[in-house]
């Protein structure tokens, strides 16, 4: 089943030629058709499936690859390729182009016959170009409109992004200010508690020192009393030891009388 054909139209500038030619191509999977005009005369090249198959076999290529390569060089003028459109007797022309394959420069050539009705062929090419131009113009309009819509959306997104960024900065600033206030309040409370603890420690230290001083004075008084009692006790003891001796001596003196 034949697929929908592809179409192309190339404005081809031939070396050593002052005027370009237009090459319209209709591309199928296994064959292609070419319509060529220089504005005055026209030529046709109908490459049949059999001809394309023979050419592809000569170049050791699959048929589809051969057609795709021909479309590549006749759909867009390839830099580095040498194009030719030369006389081939009896009004025929030979269309040729060169390409490189595996480092070797090769040339493909197709013979084109004069069109039975050059005006019709030329008009067909012009109609195709006008339709293509209209399609391209419509596409440009659609792309432009799409671009304008995207531009508007981008501007909206940018404005929204800037607004969100501003709100973010304001929110962070407010949070920071609030946090700073809470932090300073906590610091002040901590300093107050520290001062209270310091005063309490100082007061407790003073009370401990006063209690220690009182205990020392009481201990000193007790020691003095104890020493007084000890001294009194020693004095009494000493007195008790001296009294019996005196009485004994007195009795002895009485006996001798």
PDB file of C-alpha atoms in Angstrom, residues 41-224:
ATOM      1  CA  UNK A  41      10.835  26.244 -20.031  1.00  0.00           C
ATOM      2  CA  UNK A  42      10.042  23.148 -17.990  1.00  0.00           C
ATOM      3  CA  UNK A  43      11.276  19.560 -17.773  1.00  0.00           C
ATOM      4  CA  UNK A  44      10.031  16.374 -16.162  1.00  0.00           C
ATOM      5  CA  UNK A  45      11.812  13.383 -14.651  1.00  0.00           C
ATOM      6  CA  UNK A  46       9.662  10.424 -13.630  1.00  0.00           C
ATOM      7  CA  UNK A  47      11.904   7.906 -11.871  1.00  0.00           C
ATOM      8  CA  UNK A  48       9.955   4.648 -11.967  1.00  0.00           C
ATOM      9  CA  UNK A  49      10.248   1.905  -9.348  1.00  0.00           C
ATOM     10  CA  UNK A  50      12.246  -0.234 -11.793  1.00  0.00           C
ATOM     11  CA  UNK A  51      14.703   2.561 -12.585  1.00  0.00           C
ATOM     12  CA  UNK A  52      15.152   3.427  -8.911  1.00  0.00           C
ATOM     13  CA  UNK A  53      15.676  -0.251  -8.059  1.00  0.00           C
ATOM     14  CA  UNK A  54      18.370  -0.579 -10.763  1.00  0.00           C
ATOM     15  CA  UNK A  55      20.155   2.589  -9.615  1.00  0.00           C
ATOM     16  CA  UNK A  56      19.992   1.485  -5.973  1.00  0.00           C
ATOM     17  CA  UNK A  57      21.454  -1.908  -6.894  1.00  0.00           C
ATOM     18  CA  UNK A  58      24.318  -0.221  -8.750  1.00  0.00           C
ATOM     19  CA  UNK A  59      25.194   1.710  -5.569  1.00  0.00           C
ATOM     20  CA  UNK A  60      24.568  -1.254  -3.249  1.00  0.00           C
ATOM     21  CA  UNK A  61      21.793   0.613  -1.455  1.00  0.00           C
ATOM     22  CA  UNK A  62      18.266  -0.280  -0.390  1.00  0.00           C
ATOM     23  CA  UNK A  63      15.615   1.428  -2.510  1.00  0.00           C
ATOM     24  CA  UNK A  64      14.217   3.495   0.375  1.00  0.00           C
ATOM     25  CA  UNK A  65      17.695   4.686   1.326  1.00  0.00           C
ATOM     26  CA  UNK A  66      18.345   5.741  -2.272  1.00  0.00           C
ATOM     27  CA  UNK A  67      15.090   7.709  -2.417  1.00  0.00           C
ATOM     28  CA  UNK A  68      15.737   9.376   0.951  1.00  0.00           C
ATOM     29  CA  UNK A  69      19.226  10.417  -0.111  1.00  0.00           C
ATOM     30  CA  UNK A  70      17.933  11.886  -3.363  1.00  0.00           C
ATOM     31  CA  UNK A  71      15.247  13.775  -1.410  1.00  0.00           C
ATOM     32  CA  UNK A  72      17.891  15.115   0.924  1.00  0.00           C
ATOM     33  CA  UNK A  73      19.938  16.646  -1.913  1.00  0.00           C
ATOM     34  CA  UNK A  74      16.994  17.804  -4.047  1.00  0.00           C
ATOM     35  CA  UNK A  75      14.877  19.032  -1.114  1.00  0.00           C
ATOM     36  CA  UNK A  76      17.587  21.351   0.237  1.00  0.00           C
ATOM     37  CA  UNK A  77      20.717  22.571  -1.494  1.00  0.00           C
ATOM     38  CA  UNK A  78      23.531  20.882   0.386  1.00  0.00           C
ATOM     39  CA  UNK A  79      26.766  22.801   0.973  1.00  0.00           C
ATOM     40  CA  UNK A  80      29.763  21.101  -0.563  1.00  0.00           C
ATOM     41  CA  UNK A  81      27.670  19.426  -3.241  1.00  0.00           C
ATOM     42  CA  UNK A  82      28.220  20.434  -6.867  1.00  0.00           C
ATOM     43  CA  UNK A  83      24.940  20.682  -8.766  1.00  0.00           C
ATOM     44  CA  UNK A  84      24.584  20.655 -12.552  1.00  0.00           C
ATOM     45  CA  UNK A  85      21.794  21.087 -15.072  1.00  0.00           C
ATOM     46  CA  UNK A  86      23.305  20.535 -18.464  1.00  0.00           C
ATOM     47  CA  UNK A  87      22.056  19.999 -22.010  1.00  0.00           C
ATOM     48  CA  UNK A  88      21.622  16.402 -23.097  1.00  0.00           C
ATOM     49  CA  UNK A  89      20.573  16.997 -26.790  1.00  0.00           C
ATOM     50  CA  UNK A  90      17.105  17.276 -28.297  1.00  0.00           C
ATOM     51  CA  UNK A  91      15.927  19.610 -25.509  1.00  0.00           C
ATOM     52  CA  UNK A  92      16.722  17.111 -22.761  1.00  0.00           C
ATOM     53  CA  UNK A  93      18.569  18.138 -19.623  1.00  0.00           C
ATOM     54  CA  UNK A  94      20.711  16.164 -17.239  1.00  0.00           C
ATOM     55  CA  UNK A  95      20.293  17.028 -13.525  1.00  0.00           C
ATOM     56  CA  UNK A  96      23.280  15.993 -11.405  1.00  0.00           C
ATOM     57  CA  UNK A  97      24.649  16.456  -7.881  1.00  0.00           C
ATOM     58  CA  UNK A  98      27.662  15.160  -6.017  1.00  0.00           C
ATOM     59  CA  UNK A  99      28.055  13.721  -2.504  1.00  0.00           C
ATOM     60  CA  UNK A 100      30.679  11.900  -0.493  1.00  0.00           C
ATOM     61  CA  UNK A 101      30.433   8.320   0.684  1.00  0.00           C
ATOM     62  CA  UNK A 102      33.184   6.690   2.742  1.00  0.00           C
ATOM     63  CA  UNK A 103      35.631   9.392   1.669  1.00  0.00           C
ATOM     64  CA  UNK A 104      34.827   9.025  -2.041  1.00  0.00           C
ATOM     65  CA  UNK A 105      33.115  11.760  -4.051  1.00  0.00           C
ATOM     66  CA  UNK A 106      30.242  10.339  -6.091  1.00  0.00           C
ATOM     67  CA  UNK A 107      27.799  11.824  -8.628  1.00  0.00           C
ATOM     68  CA  UNK A 108      24.191  10.996  -9.348  1.00  0.00           C
ATOM     69  CA  UNK A 109      22.613  12.000 -12.667  1.00  0.00           C
ATOM     70  CA  UNK A 110      19.034  11.840 -13.928  1.00  0.00           C
ATOM     71  CA  UNK A 111      17.879  12.684 -17.434  1.00  0.00           C
ATOM     72  CA  UNK A 112      14.934  15.054 -17.703  1.00  0.00           C
ATOM     73  CA  UNK A 113      12.688  15.320 -20.749  1.00  0.00           C
ATOM     74  CA  UNK A 114      11.048  18.529 -21.991  1.00  0.00           C
ATOM     75  CA  UNK A 115       7.585  19.045 -20.533  1.00  0.00           C
ATOM     76  CA  UNK A 116       4.709  18.810 -23.041  1.00  0.00           C
ATOM     77  CA  UNK A 117       3.243  21.974 -21.504  1.00  0.00           C
ATOM     78  CA  UNK A 118       5.887  24.162 -19.894  1.00  0.00           C
ATOM     79  CA  UNK A 119       3.341  26.777 -18.820  1.00  0.00           C
ATOM     80  CA  UNK A 120       1.268  24.205 -16.958  1.00  0.00           C
ATOM     81  CA  UNK A 121       4.328  22.767 -15.193  1.00  0.00           C
ATOM     82  CA  UNK A 122       5.597  26.232 -14.300  1.00  0.00           C
ATOM     83  CA  UNK A 123       2.147  27.278 -13.067  1.00  0.00           C
ATOM     84  CA  UNK A 124       1.954  24.106 -10.956  1.00  0.00           C
ATOM     85  CA  UNK A 125       5.311  24.900  -9.348  1.00  0.00           C
ATOM     86  CA  UNK A 126       4.217  28.505  -8.703  1.00  0.00           C
ATOM     87  CA  UNK A 127       0.945  27.318  -7.161  1.00  0.00           C
ATOM     88  CA  UNK A 128       2.860  24.947  -4.922  1.00  0.00           C
ATOM     89  CA  UNK A 129       5.177  27.754  -3.850  1.00  0.00           C
ATOM     90  CA  UNK A 130       2.255  30.090  -3.175  1.00  0.00           C
ATOM     91  CA  UNK A 131       0.431  27.442  -1.137  1.00  0.00           C
ATOM     92  CA  UNK A 132       3.611  26.700   0.756  1.00  0.00           C
ATOM     93  CA  UNK A 133       4.090  30.415   1.359  1.00  0.00           C
ATOM     94  CA  UNK A 134       0.543  30.720   2.673  1.00  0.00           C
ATOM     95  CA  UNK A 135       1.064  27.720   4.957  1.00  0.00           C
ATOM     96  CA  UNK A 136       4.326  29.175   6.183  1.00  0.00           C
ATOM     97  CA  UNK A 137       2.679  32.568   6.729  1.00  0.00           C
ATOM     98  CA  UNK A 138      -0.127  30.955   8.707  1.00  0.00           C
ATOM     99  CA  UNK A 139       2.409  29.000  10.712  1.00  0.00           C
ATOM    100  CA  UNK A 140       4.384  32.178  11.372  1.00  0.00           C
ATOM    101  CA  UNK A 141       1.198  33.875  12.574  1.00  0.00           C
ATOM    102  CA  UNK A 142       0.382  30.939  14.841  1.00  0.00           C
ATOM    103  CA  UNK A 143       3.924  30.840  16.158  1.00  0.00           C
ATOM    104  CA  UNK A 144       3.863  34.601  16.736  1.00  0.00           C
ATOM    105  CA  UNK A 145       0.563  34.417  18.576  1.00  0.00           C
ATOM    106  CA  UNK A 146       1.808  31.480  20.607  1.00  0.00           C
ATOM    107  CA  UNK A 147       4.975  33.414  21.380  1.00  0.00           C
ATOM    108  CA  UNK A 148       2.950  36.453  22.474  1.00  0.00           C
ATOM    109  CA  UNK A 149       0.824  34.271  24.740  1.00  0.00           C
ATOM    110  CA  UNK A 150       3.918  32.677  26.189  1.00  0.00           C
ATOM    111  CA  UNK A 151       5.433  36.131  26.635  1.00  0.00           C
ATOM    112  CA  UNK A 152       2.361  37.339  28.538  1.00  0.00           C
ATOM    113  CA  UNK A 153       2.387  34.201  30.687  1.00  0.00           C
ATOM    114  CA  UNK A 154       6.093  34.650  31.297  1.00  0.00           C
ATOM    115  CA  UNK A 155       5.560  38.258  32.366  1.00  0.00           C
ATOM    116  CA  UNK A 156       2.762  37.170  34.700  1.00  0.00           C
ATOM    117  CA  UNK A 157       4.951  34.427  36.119  1.00  0.00           C
ATOM    118  CA  UNK A 158       7.806  36.892  36.573  1.00  0.00           C
ATOM    119  CA  UNK A 159       5.547  39.398  38.342  1.00  0.00           C
ATOM    120  CA  UNK A 160       4.157  36.637  40.551  1.00  0.00           C
ATOM    121  CA  UNK A 161       7.660  35.407  41.300  1.00  0.00           C
ATOM    122  CA  UNK A 162       8.778  38.910  42.265  1.00  0.00           C
ATOM    123  CA  UNK A 163       5.697  39.361  44.452  1.00  0.00           C
ATOM    124  CA  UNK A 164       6.254  36.024  46.164  1.00  0.00           C
ATOM    125  CA  UNK A 165       9.901  36.850  46.658  1.00  0.00           C
ATOM    126  CA  UNK A 166       8.969  40.207  48.204  1.00  0.00           C
ATOM    127  CA  UNK A 167       6.435  38.551  50.489  1.00  0.00           C
ATOM    128  CA  UNK A 168       9.035  35.970  51.446  1.00  0.00           C
ATOM    129  CA  UNK A 169      11.527  38.690  52.376  1.00  0.00           C
ATOM    130  CA  UNK A 170       8.892  40.579  54.385  1.00  0.00           C
ATOM    131  CA  UNK A 171       7.811  37.398  56.141  1.00  0.00           C
ATOM    132  CA  UNK A 172      11.374  36.456  56.993  1.00  0.00           C
ATOM    133  CA  UNK A 173      12.044  39.991  58.244  1.00  0.00           C
ATOM    134  CA  UNK A 174       8.925  39.925  60.445  1.00  0.00           C
ATOM    135  CA  UNK A 175       9.780  36.484  61.796  1.00  0.00           C
ATOM    136  CA  UNK A 176      13.347  37.560  62.484  1.00  0.00           C
ATOM    137  CA  UNK A 177      12.182  40.710  64.292  1.00  0.00           C
ATOM    138  CA  UNK A 178       9.735  38.702  66.377  1.00  0.00           C
ATOM    139  CA  UNK A 179      12.317  36.053  67.138  1.00  0.00           C
ATOM    140  CA  UNK A 180      14.841  38.719  68.069  1.00  0.00           C
ATOM    141  CA  UNK A 181      12.339  40.288  70.481  1.00  0.00           C
ATOM    142  CA  UNK A 182      11.619  36.929  72.097  1.00  0.00           C
ATOM    143  CA  UNK A 183      15.324  36.161  72.282  1.00  0.00           C
ATOM    144  CA  UNK A 184      16.115  39.492  73.950  1.00  0.00           C
ATOM    145  CA  UNK A 185      13.253  38.944  76.415  1.00  0.00           C
ATOM    146  CA  UNK A 186      14.593  35.495  77.259  1.00  0.00           C
ATOM    147  CA  UNK A 187      18.082  36.928  77.703  1.00  0.00           C
ATOM    148  CA  UNK A 188      16.756  39.637  80.046  1.00  0.00           C
ATOM    149  CA  UNK A 189      14.855  36.998  82.037  1.00  0.00           C
ATOM    150  CA  UNK A 190      17.958  34.854  82.247  1.00  0.00           C
ATOM    151  CA  UNK A 191      20.027  37.836  83.439  1.00  0.00           C
ATOM    152  CA  UNK A 192      17.365  38.597  86.081  1.00  0.00           C
ATOM    153  CA  UNK A 193      17.378  35.003  87.279  1.00  0.00           C
ATOM    154  CA  UNK A 194      21.165  34.987  87.314  1.00  0.00           C
ATOM    155  CA  UNK A 195      21.221  38.171  89.390  1.00  0.00           C
ATOM    156  CA  UNK A 196      18.679  36.704  91.798  1.00  0.00           C
ATOM    157  CA  UNK A 197      20.733  33.558  92.164  1.00  0.00           C
ATOM    158  CA  UNK A 198      23.884  35.598  92.700  1.00  0.00           C
ATOM    159  CA  UNK A 199      22.209  37.695  95.433  1.00  0.00           C
ATOM    160  CA  UNK A 200      20.805  34.573  97.063  1.00  0.00           C
ATOM    161  CA  UNK A 201      24.223  32.923  97.016  1.00  0.00           C
ATOM    162  CA  UNK A 202      25.810  36.009  98.554  1.00  0.00           C
ATOM    163  CA  UNK A 203      23.126  36.161 101.277  1.00  0.00           C
ATOM    164  CA  UNK A 204      23.507  32.471 102.027  1.00  0.00           C
ATOM    165  CA  UNK A 205      27.256  32.877 102.190  1.00  0.00           C
ATOM    166  CA  UNK A 206      26.948  35.748 104.642  1.00  0.00           C
ATOM    167  CA  UNK A 207      24.543  33.777 106.822  1.00  0.00           C
ATOM    168  CA  UNK A 208      26.915  30.822 106.839  1.00  0.00           C
ATOM    169  CA  UNK A 209      29.814  33.098 107.789  1.00  0.00           C
ATOM    170  CA  UNK A 210      27.778  34.658 110.625  1.00  0.00           C
ATOM    171  CA  UNK A 211      26.752  31.217 111.895  1.00  0.00           C
ATOM    172  CA  UNK A 212      30.362  30.114 111.770  1.00  0.00           C
ATOM    173  CA  UNK A 213      31.453  33.198 113.724  1.00  0.00           C
ATOM    174  CA  UNK A 214      28.809  32.586 116.422  1.00  0.00           C
ATOM    175  CA  UNK A 215      29.833  28.954 116.799  1.00  0.00           C
ATOM    176  CA  UNK A 216      33.465  30.021 117.199  1.00  0.00           C
ATOM    177  CA  UNK A 217      32.608  32.502 119.953  1.00  0.00           C
ATOM    178  CA  UNK A 218      30.505  29.924 121.813  1.00  0.00           C
ATOM    179  CA  UNK A 219      33.316  27.419 121.523  1.00  0.00           C
ATOM    180  CA  UNK A 220      35.793  29.944 122.910  1.00  0.00           C
ATOM    181  CA  UNK A 221      33.522  30.758 125.895  1.00  0.00           C
ATOM    182  CA  UNK A 222      33.017  27.069 126.624  1.00  0.00           C
ATOM    183  CA  UNK A 223      36.734  26.505 126.477  1.00  0.00           C
ATOM    184  CA  UNK A 224      37.372  29.355 128.929  1.00  0.00           C
TER     185      UNK A 224
END
